[in-house]
Structures are given as C-alpha cells and as structure tokens.
Coordinates of C-alpha atoms in Angstrom, one line a residue:
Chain H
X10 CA 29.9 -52.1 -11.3
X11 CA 28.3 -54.9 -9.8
X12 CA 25.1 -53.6 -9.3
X13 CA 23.2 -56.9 -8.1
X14 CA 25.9 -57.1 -5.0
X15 CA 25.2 -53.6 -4.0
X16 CA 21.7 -54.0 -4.1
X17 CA 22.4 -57.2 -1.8
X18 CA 24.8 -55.0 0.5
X19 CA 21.8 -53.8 3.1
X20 CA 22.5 -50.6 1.4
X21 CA 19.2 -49.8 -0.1
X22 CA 17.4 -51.4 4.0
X23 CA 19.7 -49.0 5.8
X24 CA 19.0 -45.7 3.6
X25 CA 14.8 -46.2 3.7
X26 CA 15.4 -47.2 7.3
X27 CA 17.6 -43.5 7.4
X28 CA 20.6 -45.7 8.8
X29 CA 23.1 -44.4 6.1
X30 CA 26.1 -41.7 6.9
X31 CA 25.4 -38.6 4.6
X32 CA 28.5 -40.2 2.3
X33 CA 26.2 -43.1 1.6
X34 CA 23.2 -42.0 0.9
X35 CA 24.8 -39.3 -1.7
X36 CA 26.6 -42.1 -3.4
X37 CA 23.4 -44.3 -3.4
X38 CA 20.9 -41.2 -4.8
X39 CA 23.4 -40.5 -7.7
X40 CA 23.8 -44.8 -8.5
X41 CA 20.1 -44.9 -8.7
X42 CA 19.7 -42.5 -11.4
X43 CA 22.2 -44.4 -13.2
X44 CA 21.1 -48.0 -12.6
X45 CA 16.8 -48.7 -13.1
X46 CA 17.4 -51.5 -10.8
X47 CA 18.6 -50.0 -7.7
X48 CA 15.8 -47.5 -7.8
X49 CA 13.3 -50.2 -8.2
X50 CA 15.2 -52.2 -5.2
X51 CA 14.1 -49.1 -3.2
X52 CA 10.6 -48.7 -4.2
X53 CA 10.2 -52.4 -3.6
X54 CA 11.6 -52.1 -0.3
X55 CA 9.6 -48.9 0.7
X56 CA 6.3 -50.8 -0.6
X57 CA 6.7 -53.1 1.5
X58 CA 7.7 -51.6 4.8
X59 CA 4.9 -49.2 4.5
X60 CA 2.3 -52.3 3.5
X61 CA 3.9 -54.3 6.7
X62 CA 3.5 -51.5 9.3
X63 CA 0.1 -49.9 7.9
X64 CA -1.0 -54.0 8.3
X65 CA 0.4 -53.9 12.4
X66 CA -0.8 -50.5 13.5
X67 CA -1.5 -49.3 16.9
X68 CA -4.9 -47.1 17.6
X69 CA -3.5 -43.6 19.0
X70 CA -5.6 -42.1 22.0
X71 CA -8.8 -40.3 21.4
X72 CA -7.1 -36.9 22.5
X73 CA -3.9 -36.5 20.1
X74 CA -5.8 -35.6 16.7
X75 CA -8.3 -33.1 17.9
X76 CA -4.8 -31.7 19.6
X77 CA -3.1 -31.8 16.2
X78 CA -5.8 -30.3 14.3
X79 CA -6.0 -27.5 16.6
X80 CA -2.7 -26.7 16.9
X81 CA -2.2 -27.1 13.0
X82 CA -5.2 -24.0 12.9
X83 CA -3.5 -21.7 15.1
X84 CA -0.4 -22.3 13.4
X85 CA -2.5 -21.8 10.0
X86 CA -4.1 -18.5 10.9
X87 CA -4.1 -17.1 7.2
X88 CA -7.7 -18.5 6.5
X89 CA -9.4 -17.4 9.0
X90 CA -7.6 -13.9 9.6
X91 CA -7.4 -12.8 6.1
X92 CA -11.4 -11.9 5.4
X93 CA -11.5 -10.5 8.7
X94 CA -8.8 -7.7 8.5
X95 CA -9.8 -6.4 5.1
X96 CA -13.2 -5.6 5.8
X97 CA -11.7 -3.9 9.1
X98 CA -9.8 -1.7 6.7
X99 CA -12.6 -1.5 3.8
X100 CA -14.7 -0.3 6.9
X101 CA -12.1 2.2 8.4
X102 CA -10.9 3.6 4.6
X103 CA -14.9 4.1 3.5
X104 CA -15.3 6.1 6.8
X105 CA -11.8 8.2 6.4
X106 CA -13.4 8.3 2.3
X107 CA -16.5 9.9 4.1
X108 CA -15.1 12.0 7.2
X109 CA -12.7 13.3 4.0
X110 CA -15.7 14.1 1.7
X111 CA -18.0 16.4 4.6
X112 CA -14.6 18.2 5.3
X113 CA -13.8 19.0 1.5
X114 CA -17.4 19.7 0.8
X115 CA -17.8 22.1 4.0
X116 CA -14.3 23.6 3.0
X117 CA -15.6 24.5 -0.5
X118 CA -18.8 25.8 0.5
X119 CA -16.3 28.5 3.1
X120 CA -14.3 29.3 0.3
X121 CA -17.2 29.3 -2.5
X122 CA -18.5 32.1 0.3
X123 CA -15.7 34.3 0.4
X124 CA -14.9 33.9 -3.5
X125 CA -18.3 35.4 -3.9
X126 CA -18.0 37.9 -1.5
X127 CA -14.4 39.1 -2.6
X128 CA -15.9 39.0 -5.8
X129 CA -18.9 41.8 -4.9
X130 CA -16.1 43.4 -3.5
X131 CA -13.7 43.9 -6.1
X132 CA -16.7 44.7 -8.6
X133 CA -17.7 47.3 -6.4
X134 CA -14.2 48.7 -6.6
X135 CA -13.9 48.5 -10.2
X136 CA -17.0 50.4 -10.7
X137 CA -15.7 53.1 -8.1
X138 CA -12.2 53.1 -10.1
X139 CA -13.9 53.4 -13.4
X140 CA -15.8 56.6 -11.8
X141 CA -13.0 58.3 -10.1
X142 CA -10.6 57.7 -12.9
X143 CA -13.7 59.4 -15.1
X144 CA -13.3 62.4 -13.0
X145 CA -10.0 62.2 -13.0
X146 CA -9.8 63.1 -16.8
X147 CA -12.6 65.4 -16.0
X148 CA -10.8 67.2 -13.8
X149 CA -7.9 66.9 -15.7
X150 CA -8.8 68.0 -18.9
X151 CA -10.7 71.1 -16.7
X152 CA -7.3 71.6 -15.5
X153 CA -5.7 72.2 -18.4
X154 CA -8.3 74.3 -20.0
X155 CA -7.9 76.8 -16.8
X156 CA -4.1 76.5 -17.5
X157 CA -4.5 77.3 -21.3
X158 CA -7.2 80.0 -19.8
X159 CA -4.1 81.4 -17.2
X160 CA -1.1 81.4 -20.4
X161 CA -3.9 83.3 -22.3
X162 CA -4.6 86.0 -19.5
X163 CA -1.1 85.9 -18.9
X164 CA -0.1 87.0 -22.1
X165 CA 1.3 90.4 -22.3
X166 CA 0.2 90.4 -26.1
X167 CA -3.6 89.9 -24.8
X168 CA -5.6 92.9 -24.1
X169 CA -7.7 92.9 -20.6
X170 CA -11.2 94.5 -21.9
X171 CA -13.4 94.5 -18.5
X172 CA -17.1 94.7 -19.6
X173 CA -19.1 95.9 -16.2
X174 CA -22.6 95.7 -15.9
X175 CA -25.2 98.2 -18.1
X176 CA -27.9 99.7 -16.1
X177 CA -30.5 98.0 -15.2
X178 CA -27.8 95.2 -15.3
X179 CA -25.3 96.2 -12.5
X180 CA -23.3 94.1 -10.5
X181 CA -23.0 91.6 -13.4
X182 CA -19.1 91.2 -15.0
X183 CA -17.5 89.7 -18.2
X184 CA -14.0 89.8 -19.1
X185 CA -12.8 89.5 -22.7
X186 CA -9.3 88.8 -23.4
X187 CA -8.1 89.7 -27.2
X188 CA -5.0 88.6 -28.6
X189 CA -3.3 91.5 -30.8
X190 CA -1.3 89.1 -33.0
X191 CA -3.8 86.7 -34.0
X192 CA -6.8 88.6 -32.9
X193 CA -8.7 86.0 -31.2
X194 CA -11.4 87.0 -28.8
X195 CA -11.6 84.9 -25.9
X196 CA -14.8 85.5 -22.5
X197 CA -14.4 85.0 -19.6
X198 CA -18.3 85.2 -17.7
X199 CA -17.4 86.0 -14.3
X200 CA -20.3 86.8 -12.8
X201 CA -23.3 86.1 -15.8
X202 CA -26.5 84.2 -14.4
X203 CA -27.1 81.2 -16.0
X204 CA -29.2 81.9 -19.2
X205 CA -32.6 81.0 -19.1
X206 CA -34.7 78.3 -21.0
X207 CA -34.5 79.2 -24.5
X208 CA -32.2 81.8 -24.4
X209 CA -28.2 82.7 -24.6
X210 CA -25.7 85.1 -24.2
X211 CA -24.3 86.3 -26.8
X212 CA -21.2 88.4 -28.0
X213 CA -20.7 91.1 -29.9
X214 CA -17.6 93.6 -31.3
X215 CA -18.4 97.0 -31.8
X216 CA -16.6 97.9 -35.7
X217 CA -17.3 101.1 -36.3
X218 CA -19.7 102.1 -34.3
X219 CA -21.9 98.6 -35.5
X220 CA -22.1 95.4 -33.9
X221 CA -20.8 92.6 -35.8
X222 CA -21.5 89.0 -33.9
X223 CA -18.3 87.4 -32.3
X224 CA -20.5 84.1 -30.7
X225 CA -22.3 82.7 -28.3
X226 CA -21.4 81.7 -25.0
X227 CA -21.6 78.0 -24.2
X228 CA -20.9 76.6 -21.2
X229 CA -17.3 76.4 -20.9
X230 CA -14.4 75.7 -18.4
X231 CA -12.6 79.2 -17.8
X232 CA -12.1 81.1 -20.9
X233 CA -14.7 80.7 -23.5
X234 CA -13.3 81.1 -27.2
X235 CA -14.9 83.1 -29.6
X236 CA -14.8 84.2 -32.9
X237 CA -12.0 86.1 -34.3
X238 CA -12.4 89.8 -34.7
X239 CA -9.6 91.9 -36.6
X240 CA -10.4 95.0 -35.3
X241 CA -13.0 96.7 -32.6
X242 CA -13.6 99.2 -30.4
X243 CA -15.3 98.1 -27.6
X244 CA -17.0 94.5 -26.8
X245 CA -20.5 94.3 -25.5
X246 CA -22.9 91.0 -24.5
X247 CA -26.7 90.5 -24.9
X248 CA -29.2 87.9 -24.0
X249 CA -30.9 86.5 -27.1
X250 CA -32.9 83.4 -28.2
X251 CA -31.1 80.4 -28.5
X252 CA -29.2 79.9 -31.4
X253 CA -28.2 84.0 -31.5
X254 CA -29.5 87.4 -33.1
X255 CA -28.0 88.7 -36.6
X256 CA -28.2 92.1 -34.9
X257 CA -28.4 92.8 -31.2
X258 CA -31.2 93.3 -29.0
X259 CA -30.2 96.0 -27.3
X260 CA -33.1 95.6 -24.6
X261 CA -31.2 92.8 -23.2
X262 CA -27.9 94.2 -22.7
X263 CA -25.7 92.9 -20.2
X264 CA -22.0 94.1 -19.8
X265 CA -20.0 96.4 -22.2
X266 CA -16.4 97.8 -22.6
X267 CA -14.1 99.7 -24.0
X268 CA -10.8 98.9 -25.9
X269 CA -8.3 100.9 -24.6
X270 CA -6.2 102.5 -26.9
Chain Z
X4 CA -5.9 -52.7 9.1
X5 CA -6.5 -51.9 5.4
X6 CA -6.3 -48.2 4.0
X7 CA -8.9 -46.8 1.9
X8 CA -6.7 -45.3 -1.1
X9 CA -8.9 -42.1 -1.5
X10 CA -6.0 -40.1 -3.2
X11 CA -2.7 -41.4 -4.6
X12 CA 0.8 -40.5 -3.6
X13 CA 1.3 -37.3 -5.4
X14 CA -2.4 -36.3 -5.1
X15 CA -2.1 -36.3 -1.8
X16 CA 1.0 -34.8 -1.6
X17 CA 0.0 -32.0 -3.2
X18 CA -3.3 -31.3 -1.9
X19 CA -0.7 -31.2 1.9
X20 CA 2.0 -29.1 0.5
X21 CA -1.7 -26.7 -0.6
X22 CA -2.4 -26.7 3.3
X23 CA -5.3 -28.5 2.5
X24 CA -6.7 -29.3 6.2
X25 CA -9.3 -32.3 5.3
X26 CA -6.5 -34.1 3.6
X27 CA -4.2 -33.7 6.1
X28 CA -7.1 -35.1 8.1
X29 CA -7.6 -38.3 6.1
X30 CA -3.1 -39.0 6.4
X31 CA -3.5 -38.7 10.1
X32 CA -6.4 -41.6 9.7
X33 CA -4.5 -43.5 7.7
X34 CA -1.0 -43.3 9.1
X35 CA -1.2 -42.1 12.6
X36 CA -1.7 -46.2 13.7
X37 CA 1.6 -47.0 12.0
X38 CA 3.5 -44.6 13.1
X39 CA 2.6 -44.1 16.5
X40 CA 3.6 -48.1 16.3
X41 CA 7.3 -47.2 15.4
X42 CA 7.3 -44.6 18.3
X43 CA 6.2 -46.9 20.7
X44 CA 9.1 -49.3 19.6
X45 CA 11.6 -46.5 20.6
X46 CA 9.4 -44.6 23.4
X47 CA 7.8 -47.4 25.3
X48 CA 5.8 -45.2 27.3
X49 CA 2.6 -45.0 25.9
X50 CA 1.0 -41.7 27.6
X51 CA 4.5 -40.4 26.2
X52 CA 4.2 -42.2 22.5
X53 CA 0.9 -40.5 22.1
X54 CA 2.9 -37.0 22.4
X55 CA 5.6 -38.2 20.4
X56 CA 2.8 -39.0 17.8
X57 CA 1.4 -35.6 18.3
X58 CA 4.5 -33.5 17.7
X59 CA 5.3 -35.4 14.6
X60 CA 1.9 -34.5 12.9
X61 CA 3.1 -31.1 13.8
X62 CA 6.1 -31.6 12.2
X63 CA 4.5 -33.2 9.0
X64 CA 2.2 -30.2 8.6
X65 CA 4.9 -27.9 8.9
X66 CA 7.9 -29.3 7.0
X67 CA 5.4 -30.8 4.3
X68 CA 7.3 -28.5 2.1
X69 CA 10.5 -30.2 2.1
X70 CA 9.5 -33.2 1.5
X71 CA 11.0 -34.1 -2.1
X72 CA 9.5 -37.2 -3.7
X73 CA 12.4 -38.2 -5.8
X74 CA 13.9 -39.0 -2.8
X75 CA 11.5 -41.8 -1.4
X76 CA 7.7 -42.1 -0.8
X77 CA 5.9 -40.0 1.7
X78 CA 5.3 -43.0 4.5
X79 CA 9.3 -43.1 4.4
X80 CA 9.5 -39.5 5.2
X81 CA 7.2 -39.5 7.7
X82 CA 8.7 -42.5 9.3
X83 CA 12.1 -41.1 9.8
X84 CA 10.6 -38.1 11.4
X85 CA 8.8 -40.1 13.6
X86 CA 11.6 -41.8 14.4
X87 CA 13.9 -39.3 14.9
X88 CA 11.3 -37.6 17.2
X89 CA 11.2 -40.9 19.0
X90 CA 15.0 -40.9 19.3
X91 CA 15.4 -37.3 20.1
X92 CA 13.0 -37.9 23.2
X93 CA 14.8 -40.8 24.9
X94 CA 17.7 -39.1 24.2
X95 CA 16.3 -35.9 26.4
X96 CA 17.5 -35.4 29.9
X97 CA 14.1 -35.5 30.9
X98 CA 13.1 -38.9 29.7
X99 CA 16.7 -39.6 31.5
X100 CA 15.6 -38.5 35.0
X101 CA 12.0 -39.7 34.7
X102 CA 13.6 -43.1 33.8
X103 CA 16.3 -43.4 37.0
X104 CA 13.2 -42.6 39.0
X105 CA 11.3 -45.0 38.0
X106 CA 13.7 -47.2 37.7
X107 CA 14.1 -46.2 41.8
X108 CA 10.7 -46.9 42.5
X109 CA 9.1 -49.4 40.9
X110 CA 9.8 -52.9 40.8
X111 CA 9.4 -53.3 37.0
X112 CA 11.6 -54.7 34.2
X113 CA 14.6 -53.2 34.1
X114 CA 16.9 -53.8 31.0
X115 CA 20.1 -52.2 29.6
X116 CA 18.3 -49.2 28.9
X117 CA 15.8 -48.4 31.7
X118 CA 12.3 -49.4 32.2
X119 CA 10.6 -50.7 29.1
X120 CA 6.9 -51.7 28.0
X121 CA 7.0 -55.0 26.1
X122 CA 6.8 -53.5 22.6
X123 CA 8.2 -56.5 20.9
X124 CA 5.2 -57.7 19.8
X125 CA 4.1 -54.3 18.1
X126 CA 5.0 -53.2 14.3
X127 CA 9.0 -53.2 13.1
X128 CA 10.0 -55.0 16.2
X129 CA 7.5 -57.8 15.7
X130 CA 9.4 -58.3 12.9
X131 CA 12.9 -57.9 14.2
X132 CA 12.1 -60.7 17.2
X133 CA 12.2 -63.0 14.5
X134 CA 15.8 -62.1 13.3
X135 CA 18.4 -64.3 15.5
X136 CA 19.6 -62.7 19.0
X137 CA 22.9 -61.6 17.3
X138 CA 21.3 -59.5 14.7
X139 CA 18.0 -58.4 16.5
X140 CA 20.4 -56.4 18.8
X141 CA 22.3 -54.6 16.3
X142 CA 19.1 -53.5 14.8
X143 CA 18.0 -52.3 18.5
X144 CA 20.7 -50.3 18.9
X145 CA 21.1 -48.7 15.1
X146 CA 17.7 -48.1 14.1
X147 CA 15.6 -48.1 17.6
X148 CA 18.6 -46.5 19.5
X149 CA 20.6 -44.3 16.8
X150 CA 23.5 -45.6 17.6
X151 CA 26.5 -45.2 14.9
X152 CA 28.4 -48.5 13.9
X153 CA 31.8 -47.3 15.5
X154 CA 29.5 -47.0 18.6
X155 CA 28.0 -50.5 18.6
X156 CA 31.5 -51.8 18.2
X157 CA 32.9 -50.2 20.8
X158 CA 29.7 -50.9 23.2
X159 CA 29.6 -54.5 22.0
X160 CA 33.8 -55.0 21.6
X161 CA 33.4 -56.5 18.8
X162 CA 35.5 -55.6 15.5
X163 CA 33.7 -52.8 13.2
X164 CA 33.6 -54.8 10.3
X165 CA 31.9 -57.7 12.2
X166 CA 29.2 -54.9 12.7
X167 CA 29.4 -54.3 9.3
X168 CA 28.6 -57.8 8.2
X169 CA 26.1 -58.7 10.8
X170 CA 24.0 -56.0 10.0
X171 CA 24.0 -56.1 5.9
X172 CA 22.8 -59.6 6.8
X173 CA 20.3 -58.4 9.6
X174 CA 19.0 -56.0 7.0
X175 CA 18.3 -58.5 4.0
X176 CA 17.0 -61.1 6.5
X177 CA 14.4 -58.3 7.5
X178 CA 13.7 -57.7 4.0
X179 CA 13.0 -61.2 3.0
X180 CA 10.4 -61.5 5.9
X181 CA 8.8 -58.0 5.3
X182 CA 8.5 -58.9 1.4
X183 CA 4.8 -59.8 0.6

C-alpha cells in the first residue's frame, strides 16, 4: 500500500476534523496501527490544530464558568452528600443501640424479679413437699402397724386377755393379745396414762402362780410386742422405774387378767 | 494566547476522568477560548455561543469517561463535541424560528443560511478565508454545516467525485497553512 498517497488523501484532516463516514474512520484506526507514519501524520495534524486555535481564542462571558462549575456540583453530589448521611445514620443506629440497651436492661431487671420470686416460691414448696411426704411415710408406716395390729386381733389363733383396772386403779384398761401357735404376747394400752418422769409400765405373765417379766411398754403405734411367753395364766401390768423391775412391785399395780381356759 | 502546561495530556486526563474539580477548572481556563471560537464559527450568535460553550463543559465533565486516548488527543475530542453541539443547535427548530424572525425584522445580513455575525475573522474560519472561494465553501458546508458529500453535490449540482477532489485538496491546503 501506498501509504504516503493516503496520508496525502485529506484522509487523516477529515477524521481529526470528525468529517469521515464510520467506514473511514474504522479503516483509517486499523491502518494506523499498522503503518508508524500515518499515526504520526495524525498527531502532527492534531498538534497543530490545537496550537492554531488555542493561539486565536475568543474570551467566553464572565457568567458561563461559575454556571458550569455549579451545575458540574449538583450533578457531582457524592462529595458533599456522602459525610453527611452516615453520621445521620451513626446518629440514628447509636440512639436505636441505646433505646435497645434501657429496654433489655429494664426487661432483665422484670424478669431477674420474677426468677427470684418464683424461686422463693418453689423453695417454699419443696420444703412443704419434703414435710408432707415425711408424714406421709409417717402415717404410712403408722398405717401399716395398725393393719399388722388389726390381722393380729383378728386372728382366731390369738387369745383376747382383757386386763381391767385393780383397785385403786379403776377405770384404766389393757388388752393383751397372745398367739397360741407361736406364743407371742402382744399389749395393746387402751386406756394407760402416760408414765411419768422416770418411770414405765411394765408387763408381766403370771407362770405358776409367779411373775416372770414379759417387757416394757414403749411408746408404740397400736399393738405393742412383747416378749414371748410359752405358757401363763393370767397377764398383769405395773408401774416401775425406768428400765423395769426383776420382780414386780405390786404397789403399783395397774390392770390384770385372766387366761381363759 | 499561550497555555501554561501545568499537567500533561494523560495527567490531566486522569486527574478528569478522577472527578477532580480544580483540574477540570484549569481545562476550562485553558480551552474554553478555543472552543467557544469554533462554536461561534457555527452558532454566530454570541449570547447563544456562550450557552453552546456552557453545555459542552457539561458534556466534557460527564462523558470524560469515554474519552479513549488511543483514539486522538483530548483537544480533538473536545472539539468535535463542541462542534457537534454547535451543529445540533442550528439544526434545532428553535434556532430555525428565531432565525426567519429575525430575518423578518431586522434589516441585517442575510446569507444562504439566515442571519449571520461576521465570524470569519475568528479561529478555523480565519483560516479557511484564506482557502480559494471554491474550496472555502465546501469546508462551510461539511465541517461548519455537517453536511454529507452526496448532500453538497446535490445542493451545489456538481458531480460527487468533484466534491471528492475539491475537498481532499481543501483539506491539505488547510493543513499546510495551519502547520507551524
């Protein structure tokens, strides 16, 4: 290609001077990347236009570059927006942050309170269940002493021996029940005073016309066991010192009966 | 008038394309005289030029982003989108109307293309009066006016490639007197 012709073709004038058809000017950008010289044509052509007009310029009116500038700030809002709206919303989220701490403080306080109380509460009702379920078993093993009390009472093997009240001691009662088979003596104090300080009643079988000890009476829930006594004639209870008598004193007798048959 | 070089080319085209605001300061300093020249070549009016010259800044601020240097320096850039502007606005229907009345009223110079100020003497046309009568019009018409070749040829009735011809040699005759 002859590329001094087509740089004398008023090609590389009518592309600076944006004259050329989009055809043109594609041809001429890919030929100057391909031929130095045509790329220098243009520079040397733009150099010069721009020297020639900058050298013949015409002083604009006083108004038009305030007018620029101030449009060219509105339309470039970014710089003088952009501190303002984050301390905006620094402000607003540290006041939310706040608003939000006061609630969630005063919210745990509330809830601390009721914790606490509910706590007092359910202590209170452990304490009470530990009690009740105390005298539950109480009760229950009471129960089932009465119960073992009734089967033995009950039993037609057991011998009913009433032991009434011995002048001066009238109006007092004892019961003792006496099982034939395995001849254990069980009392039952229905109406005995309660024994005073440092002394106690105490049991006795009447074996041949002696009285042999057959325990003391403790304080127990319906039938009181005793000792077991093979054979007797009649039972009989006295008051004694604490801790029982190897023989009776027969001052303090209480109640007395006989064995029938 | 002769301009301070503060910043070279692609300094200064990258401190623009940065939104740099001083810089885009010192290019309106520098190149608003120039260009607001070429306008008035096309415009005439100067309360109108000025406006012209005003909505091109714009555009430079706005578009700087496009610009691509590989393609040609920034002056030439802004140059064709001053005179496109230019173009654009005589082209409006309101430039139109404002020139038929005028045209109406006033007893002023009246050409081919409506009332005129004597720009000749100012910037590219200065240098175009000194081209012969046969090429200074087809510059007029293609690069003040925007006219296409197939257009001048028919306005003129003269064969295209005459318009062809004529203006390659209008084009390196303006060259030759531009060159330094």
């Amino acid at each position: 290609m002859d590329v001094k012709a087509y740089i004398e073709s008023g090609i590389i004038e009518s592309y600076v001077l944006g004259m050329t058809s989009a055809a043109e000017s594609a041809e001429l950008e890919q030929l100057k990347r391909q031929y130095p010289a045509i790329q220098e044509a243009i520079d040397a052509f733009e150099a010069s236009l721009e020297q020639s007009l900058l050298s013949d310029a015409k002083q604009p009116a006083a108004h038009v570059k305030a007018a620029i500038m101030r449009t060219i700030e509105l339309e470039n809002p970014a710089q003088k927006q952009a501190p303002v709206i984050p301390l905006t919303r620094l402000r607003l989220t540290a006041a939310a942050a706040i608003i939000l701490l006061v609630v969630s403080a005063t919210t745990n306080l509330y809830f601390y309170r009721q914790f606490k109380e509910v706590n007092q509460q359910y202590m209170a009702l452990l304490a009470e269940k530990i009690t009740l379920l105390a005298q539950q078993q109480s009760l229950q093993t009471r129960s089932l002493d009465l119960y073992e009390g009734m089967q033995i009472m009950s039993d037609p093997a057991v011998a009913k021996i009433s032991m009434p009240g011995i002048k001066p001691e009238e109006g007092k009662l004892a019961t003792v029940f006496w099982d034939r088979k395995t001849r254990d003596v069980y009392v039952l104090p229905n109406k005995l005073p309660q024994a005073a300080a440092g002394t106690q009643y105490q049991l006795w079988a009447i074996v041949d016309g002696k009285p042999v000890d057959a325990g003391l009476i403790d304080a127990c829930n319906g039938l009181c066991k005793m000792k077991n006594i093979p054979a007797a004639a009649a039972f009989a209870i006295t008051l004694e010192k604490t801790g029982g008598s190897s023989t009776p004193n027969l001052q303090q007798l209480q109640v007395m009966g006989q064995v029938n048959g | 008038m002769e301009i301070s070089r503060k910043y070279t080319e692609s300094e200064l085209v990258q401190l623009l394309q940065q939104r740099n605001q001083p810089v885009f300061s010192y290019l309106y300093d520098n190149y608003s005289g120039a260009l607001l020249s070429i306008i008035l070549n096309i415009v005439k009016d100067e309360t109108l030029a000025n406006d012209v010259l005003q909505e091109v800044f714009v555009k430079i601020w706005k578009q700087i982003n496009s610009y691509d240097p590989t393609r040609g320096r920034l002056f030439t850039w802004m140059l064709n989108i001053a005179r496109n502007a230019s173009i654009d606005t005589v082209r409006s229907k309101s430039y139109q109307q404002s020139q038929q009345n005028m045209s109406l009223s006033d007893d002023t110079q009246v050409t081919a293309g409506g009332v005129e100020m004597n720009t000749d003497q100012i910037g590219l046309r200065k240098i175009v009066h000194q081209l012969r009568e046969e090429y200074r019009i087809l510059i007029d018409l293609s690069y003040f006016q925007g006219f296409t070749q197939e257009e001048i040829a028919k306005m003129l009735e003269i064969p295209l490639g005459t318009v062809k011809t004529r203006l390659r040699t209008a084009l390196i005759q303006l060259r030759s007197i531009i060159k330094p």
